[in-house]
Amino acid sequence: MTSTATGAPTPPAVPAAAPTRAAAPVEIAALRQALLLARRGPRHGPNPRVGCVLLGPGGVVLGEGWHAGAGTPHAEVAALADATRRGADTSGATAVVTLEPCNHTGRTGPCTEALLAAGVRRVVVAVPDPNPVAAGGADRLRQAGVDVLTGVLEDEGRTLLGTWLASVERGRPFVTLKIATTLDGRVAAADGTSRWITSDVARHHAHDLRAEVDAIAVGTGTVLTDDPALTARNAAGELHTDQPLRVVVGHRDVPADARLHGPGGELVHARTHDPAEVLRVLGEREVRHLLVEGGPTLAAAFLRAGLVDEVHAYVAPVLLGAGPLAVADLGVTTIGDAVRLTTRSVLPLGPDVLVVATPELAHATPTPQPTQED
């Protein structure tokens, strides 16, 4: 018996089992259960939501598990621990998992080695792992003689992984631009007042969105003008337990008495005008989902840089006729250069409406443009 680079013993090689081309009905059912289990994990953070179900002979469930967050056992290891608690024998078992088992040592050991040590002989996977650091699990298992089937219910698995998957595939945080405007596109009146353009229903929905992201960004101009707290609160106005990072973009200092210094997430000051640099800094902090909230100049900078993946536009049936617009100059001089978006959903929220749309990549400017919010 040899050892891996992690020091864990490697089970002796065994002849590869004849691969099964399709998942059995009991495996499909187990994978749907694994998808449900995965949703018990945190909605945001550096790691994906993953679920695992272990099956024995005749489709008997031996154990179940899900990933509860960074630093906790991965779903496969949690399922193996559950099987141990049940007194189940996992030799020859099938592991049904929503994401390809990892093959590296990070905060925890590689799941591939845990599955091999447990005697698992077949693995059914929904989504191959796109993370180059963690990928290779399927190949490692096949080399050890395990029958591996990937791409089962892949669309459902990708939907579950959501912005985490998009972030890994893009190599940067997924960016959602959120704006709240009047029907004529204003974010404030001529005198600067903006509370409140949208209704309580829309604002509560926006706080739910904040609770799902890793970080919220605003420019220094918004900090000085609006003094936002950038917190995620429930309908009762109470802070959620987990708060997103609060990110300020620009060179000017945040006033000592700003609400950003109050209760809430950690304050990160990105002293730059380059959206790509902001994403680099946040990527180093393992931010997977960034919410850009304001102001118009920062919104325009991310749009011009082609770094907006999704737009959440809360629109109120209100007309002002004057006042600042939601997005500053995009450098568009002719209608053919307009930033076009594809509408993904429209949701009524009391008197308001939320439009979720994605920019068409063909209209994205490839070179990041600096902000000017100093």
XYZ file of C-alpha atoms in Angstrom:
374
model
C 0.000 0.000 0.000
C 1.424 3.384 -1.009
C 0.683 6.886 0.255
C -0.675 9.952 -1.479
C 0.923 13.397 -1.330
C -1.397 14.143 1.575
C 0.015 11.246 3.579
C -3.208 9.247 3.387
C -2.830 5.561 2.456
C -3.852 4.691 -1.074
C -5.982 1.558 -1.408
C -4.483 -1.066 -3.692
C -5.451 -0.764 -7.334
C -8.348 -2.944 -8.386
C -9.608 -3.765 -11.865
C -11.993 -1.111 -13.139
C -15.626 -2.099 -13.049
C -17.490 -2.134 -16.320
C -19.012 1.369 -16.540
C -22.759 1.762 -16.505
C -23.876 4.152 -19.235
C -26.999 5.489 -17.544
C -28.096 6.209 -14.013
C -30.615 3.823 -12.523
C -33.983 5.205 -11.335
C -32.930 4.726 -7.706
C -29.795 6.784 -8.383
C -31.824 9.550 -10.010
C -34.071 9.641 -6.942
C -31.022 9.734 -4.675
C -29.541 12.594 -6.673
C -32.727 14.619 -6.317
C -32.506 14.003 -2.572
C -28.861 15.106 -2.637
C -29.911 18.341 -4.356
C -32.406 18.967 -1.554
C -29.774 18.210 1.088
C -27.346 20.625 -0.544
C -29.804 23.481 -0.093
C -29.367 23.153 3.673
C -25.880 24.593 3.273
C -25.111 28.330 3.366
C -26.394 30.376 0.448
C -23.143 32.286 0.107
C -19.470 31.949 0.922
C -16.347 30.630 -0.785
C -17.531 27.030 -1.069
C -20.377 25.487 -3.090
C -23.522 23.904 -1.733
C -23.128 20.143 -2.167
C -25.210 17.137 -1.129
C -24.411 13.420 -1.089
C -26.399 10.213 -0.630
C -24.761 6.795 -0.146
C -26.624 3.807 -1.527
C -26.187 0.150 -0.657
C -27.515 -3.005 -2.346
C -31.076 -2.620 -3.597
C -30.892 1.168 -3.283
C -30.931 1.198 0.523
C -29.802 4.595 1.863
C -26.673 4.093 3.966
C -25.978 7.719 4.780
C -26.684 11.313 3.803
C -24.690 14.518 4.112
C -24.253 18.071 2.916
C -21.582 20.733 3.141
C -22.353 23.148 5.977
C -19.756 25.806 5.110
C -16.052 26.580 4.871
C -13.931 24.429 7.158
C -16.641 21.823 7.785
C -16.632 18.285 6.324
C -17.525 18.056 2.661
C -20.802 16.391 1.728
C -19.199 13.029 0.926
C -17.358 12.885 4.256
C -20.501 13.966 6.104
C -22.454 11.181 4.384
C -19.786 8.619 5.313
C -19.931 9.807 8.937
C -23.722 9.447 8.861
C -23.336 5.896 7.547
C -20.949 5.108 10.406
C -23.477 6.435 12.927
C -26.104 4.166 11.377
C -23.754 1.192 11.591
C -23.859 0.732 7.821
C -21.189 -1.042 5.797
C -20.109 1.163 2.861
C -18.043 -1.490 1.075
C -19.255 -1.623 -2.518
C -21.562 1.377 -1.979
C -22.618 3.958 -4.567
C -22.035 7.626 -3.765
C -24.512 9.976 -5.432
C -23.235 13.546 -5.231
C -24.223 16.881 -6.743
C -20.650 18.028 -7.497
C -17.595 16.031 -8.534
C -15.659 14.901 -5.432
C -12.606 17.058 -4.804
C -9.104 15.701 -5.271
C -7.082 18.195 -3.249
C -6.284 19.125 0.328
C -7.594 22.508 1.422
C -9.260 23.184 4.755
C -10.205 19.497 4.628
C -8.752 16.430 2.942
C -9.644 15.116 -0.528
C -13.047 13.469 -0.775
C -11.730 11.022 -3.353
C -9.472 9.385 -0.780
C -12.270 9.240 1.796
C -14.553 7.479 -0.700
C -11.835 5.016 -1.696
C -10.985 4.237 1.916
C -14.688 3.561 2.562
C -14.836 1.010 -0.259
C -17.173 2.981 -2.525
C -17.251 1.325 -5.954
C -19.555 3.615 -7.965
C -20.001 7.402 -7.998
C -22.813 9.275 -9.760
C -22.168 13.010 -10.232
C -24.381 15.862 -11.399
C -21.793 18.586 -12.198
C -18.081 18.184 -12.986
C -15.999 20.513 -10.783
C -14.812 23.515 -12.856
C -12.362 24.612 -10.153
C -8.863 23.715 -11.444
C -7.626 23.442 -7.858
C -10.204 20.850 -6.831
C -10.893 19.108 -10.155
C -9.644 15.686 -11.165
C -11.689 13.701 -8.682
C -13.481 11.649 -11.326
C -10.202 10.660 -12.975
C -8.644 9.752 -9.633
C -11.580 7.501 -8.795
C -11.584 5.840 -12.218
C -7.867 5.129 -11.926
C -8.617 3.309 -8.673
C -11.230 1.121 -10.372
C -14.362 3.048 -9.362
C -17.211 3.287 -11.860
C -17.894 7.036 -12.287
C -20.854 8.544 -14.130
C -20.995 12.346 -14.535
C -23.502 14.817 -15.997
C -26.620 13.299 -14.408
C -29.290 16.002 -13.809
C -26.529 18.472 -14.661
C -28.862 21.395 -15.383
C -30.453 21.052 -11.946
C -27.027 20.787 -10.387
C -25.789 23.917 -12.131
C -28.897 25.813 -11.007
C -28.185 24.783 -7.431
C -24.569 25.986 -7.638
C -25.740 29.336 -9.017
C -23.329 32.234 -8.665
C -20.605 30.028 -7.139
C -20.349 28.101 -10.388
C -20.410 31.253 -12.505
C -17.708 32.822 -10.332
C -15.396 29.813 -10.663
C -15.952 29.612 -14.418
C -15.221 33.337 -14.840
C -12.262 33.346 -12.467
C -13.658 36.327 -10.539
C -16.597 37.255 -8.313
C -20.010 37.131 -9.969
C -21.325 40.717 -10.163
C -24.937 41.749 -9.684
C -25.743 45.422 -10.311
C -28.724 46.575 -8.249
C -30.560 49.805 -9.002
C -33.781 51.277 -7.579
C -35.323 53.922 -9.798
C -38.389 55.876 -10.713
C -40.182 55.093 -13.947
C -38.096 57.772 -15.660
C -34.820 56.309 -14.396
C -34.088 58.686 -11.507
C -32.445 57.551 -8.268
C -33.108 60.801 -6.391
C -34.954 64.079 -6.712
C -33.275 67.292 -7.805
C -32.586 68.209 -4.160
C -30.860 64.867 -3.570
C -33.621 63.216 -1.526
C -34.150 59.539 -2.344
C -35.884 57.928 0.668
C -37.985 56.276 -0.374
C -38.441 55.803 -4.109
C -39.502 52.160 -3.830
C -42.007 50.560 -1.459
C -41.420 48.589 1.738
C -42.069 45.380 -0.208
C -39.311 46.144 -2.716
C -36.871 47.226 -0.007
C -37.461 44.027 1.980
C -36.789 42.028 -1.168
C -33.571 43.979 -1.710
C -32.451 43.123 1.822
C -33.084 39.452 1.066
C -30.767 39.854 -1.917
C -28.120 41.421 0.317
C -28.348 38.406 2.609
C -27.434 36.120 -0.309
C -24.242 37.892 -1.422
C -20.709 37.928 -0.044
C -20.042 41.649 -0.486
C -21.804 44.946 -1.277
C -19.961 47.770 -3.049
C -20.618 51.495 -3.298
C -18.479 54.409 -4.411
C -17.099 57.083 -2.124
C -19.573 59.573 -3.567
C -22.490 57.450 -2.376
C -20.887 57.117 1.057
C -20.605 60.889 1.414
C -24.037 61.641 -0.040
C -26.244 58.892 1.395
C -24.279 57.563 4.397
C -25.482 53.976 3.814
C -25.105 51.213 6.394
C -24.948 48.417 3.775
C -26.383 45.802 6.094
C -28.731 42.890 5.455
C -31.841 43.026 7.641
C -34.994 40.954 8.005
C -38.550 42.281 7.765
C -38.410 43.278 11.446
C -35.343 45.425 10.801
C -32.982 43.069 12.642
C -29.520 42.279 11.345
C -29.042 38.853 9.808
C -26.456 36.734 11.591
C -24.152 36.619 8.564
C -23.399 40.001 7.059
C -21.740 40.706 3.685
C -18.481 42.597 3.425
C -19.051 46.328 2.995
C -16.860 47.595 0.170
C -16.099 51.237 -0.589
C -14.524 52.011 -3.967
C -12.493 55.214 -4.408
C -9.659 57.190 -2.871
C -11.482 59.513 -0.488
C -11.585 58.505 3.166
C -14.733 57.157 4.783
C -15.801 59.699 7.461
C -15.118 58.561 11.013
C -18.783 58.961 11.927
C -20.129 57.108 8.862
C -22.729 54.412 9.447
C -20.373 52.001 7.689
C -18.354 51.904 10.915
C -21.418 50.677 12.811
C -22.828 47.152 13.212
C -22.590 45.039 10.097
C -20.026 43.300 7.949
C -16.324 44.067 7.769
C -15.468 47.322 5.965
C -13.109 46.972 3.001
C -11.823 50.134 1.330
C -10.630 49.484 -2.233
C -8.647 52.642 -2.998
C -8.889 52.321 -6.759
C -10.994 53.484 -9.679
C -10.598 50.218 -11.597
C -13.475 47.703 -11.319
C -11.161 44.857 -12.336
C -8.867 45.709 -9.432
C -11.851 45.694 -7.074
C -12.710 42.183 -8.212
C -9.092 41.088 -7.841
C -9.005 42.310 -4.231
C -12.315 40.647 -3.421
C -11.302 37.457 -5.196
C -8.331 37.179 -2.856
C -10.855 37.280 -0.007
C -12.766 34.390 -1.595
C -15.749 36.573 -2.461
C -17.941 34.702 -4.951
C -20.842 37.157 -5.335
C -20.560 40.954 -5.321
C -23.570 43.259 -5.242
C -22.845 46.701 -6.733
C -25.364 49.154 -5.288
C -24.190 52.638 -6.152
C -23.863 55.183 -7.235
C -24.404 55.997 -10.903
C -20.677 56.412 -11.578
C -19.711 53.057 -10.082
C -22.561 51.354 -11.955
C -21.372 52.858 -15.231
C -17.761 51.848 -14.553
C -18.670 48.191 -14.072
C -20.942 48.229 -17.128
C -18.320 49.862 -19.336
C -15.780 47.304 -18.161
C -18.084 44.448 -19.157
C -17.993 43.199 -15.565
C -21.719 43.091 -14.789
C -23.203 39.600 -14.961
C -26.746 40.398 -13.864
C -28.892 43.475 -13.257
C -31.618 43.720 -10.622
C -33.693 46.807 -11.433
C -36.355 47.774 -8.899
C -38.679 50.192 -10.698
C -41.301 52.292 -8.904
C -44.309 53.899 -10.657
C -43.004 57.359 -9.799
C -42.014 60.275 -12.037
C -39.561 63.010 -11.041
C -38.517 64.603 -14.323
C -35.221 65.762 -12.824
C -32.503 64.439 -10.587
C -29.574 62.029 -10.976
C -29.973 59.003 -13.221
C -29.296 55.410 -12.185
C -26.317 55.037 -14.521
C -23.759 57.657 -15.511
C -22.260 58.151 -18.976
C -21.525 54.838 -20.684
C -19.785 56.414 -23.635
C -22.662 55.462 -25.918
C -23.082 57.952 -28.773
C -25.314 55.965 -31.103
C -28.156 53.519 -30.522
C -26.179 50.684 -32.103
C -23.698 50.856 -29.228
C -26.336 50.614 -26.513
C -25.799 48.069 -23.741
C -28.546 45.565 -24.446
C -29.909 43.232 -21.800
C -31.944 40.050 -21.906
C -34.832 39.969 -19.447
C -34.780 36.821 -17.304
C -37.731 37.540 -15.023
C -40.221 40.212 -14.003
C -41.562 40.142 -10.439
C -44.285 42.464 -9.061
C -43.406 43.746 -5.571
C -46.338 45.684 -4.175
C -46.685 48.776 -6.364
C -43.201 48.231 -7.808
C -41.644 45.702 -10.144
C -38.286 43.917 -10.190
C -36.693 43.252 -13.568
C -33.824 40.758 -13.577
C -31.768 40.926 -16.755
C -28.362 39.924 -18.073
C -26.195 42.106 -20.328
C -25.527 40.730 -23.780
C -21.818 39.976 -23.886
C -21.444 41.220 -27.438
C -21.976 44.752 -26.158
C -19.507 44.547 -23.263
C -16.408 46.724 -23.494
C -13.439 44.370 -23.046
C -11.106 46.910 -21.463
C -11.990 47.878 -17.855
C -12.768 51.567 -17.465
C -11.885 53.425 -14.233
C -14.505 55.058 -12.076
C -14.455 58.782 -11.418
C -16.179 58.881 -8.043
C -13.660 61.073 -6.309
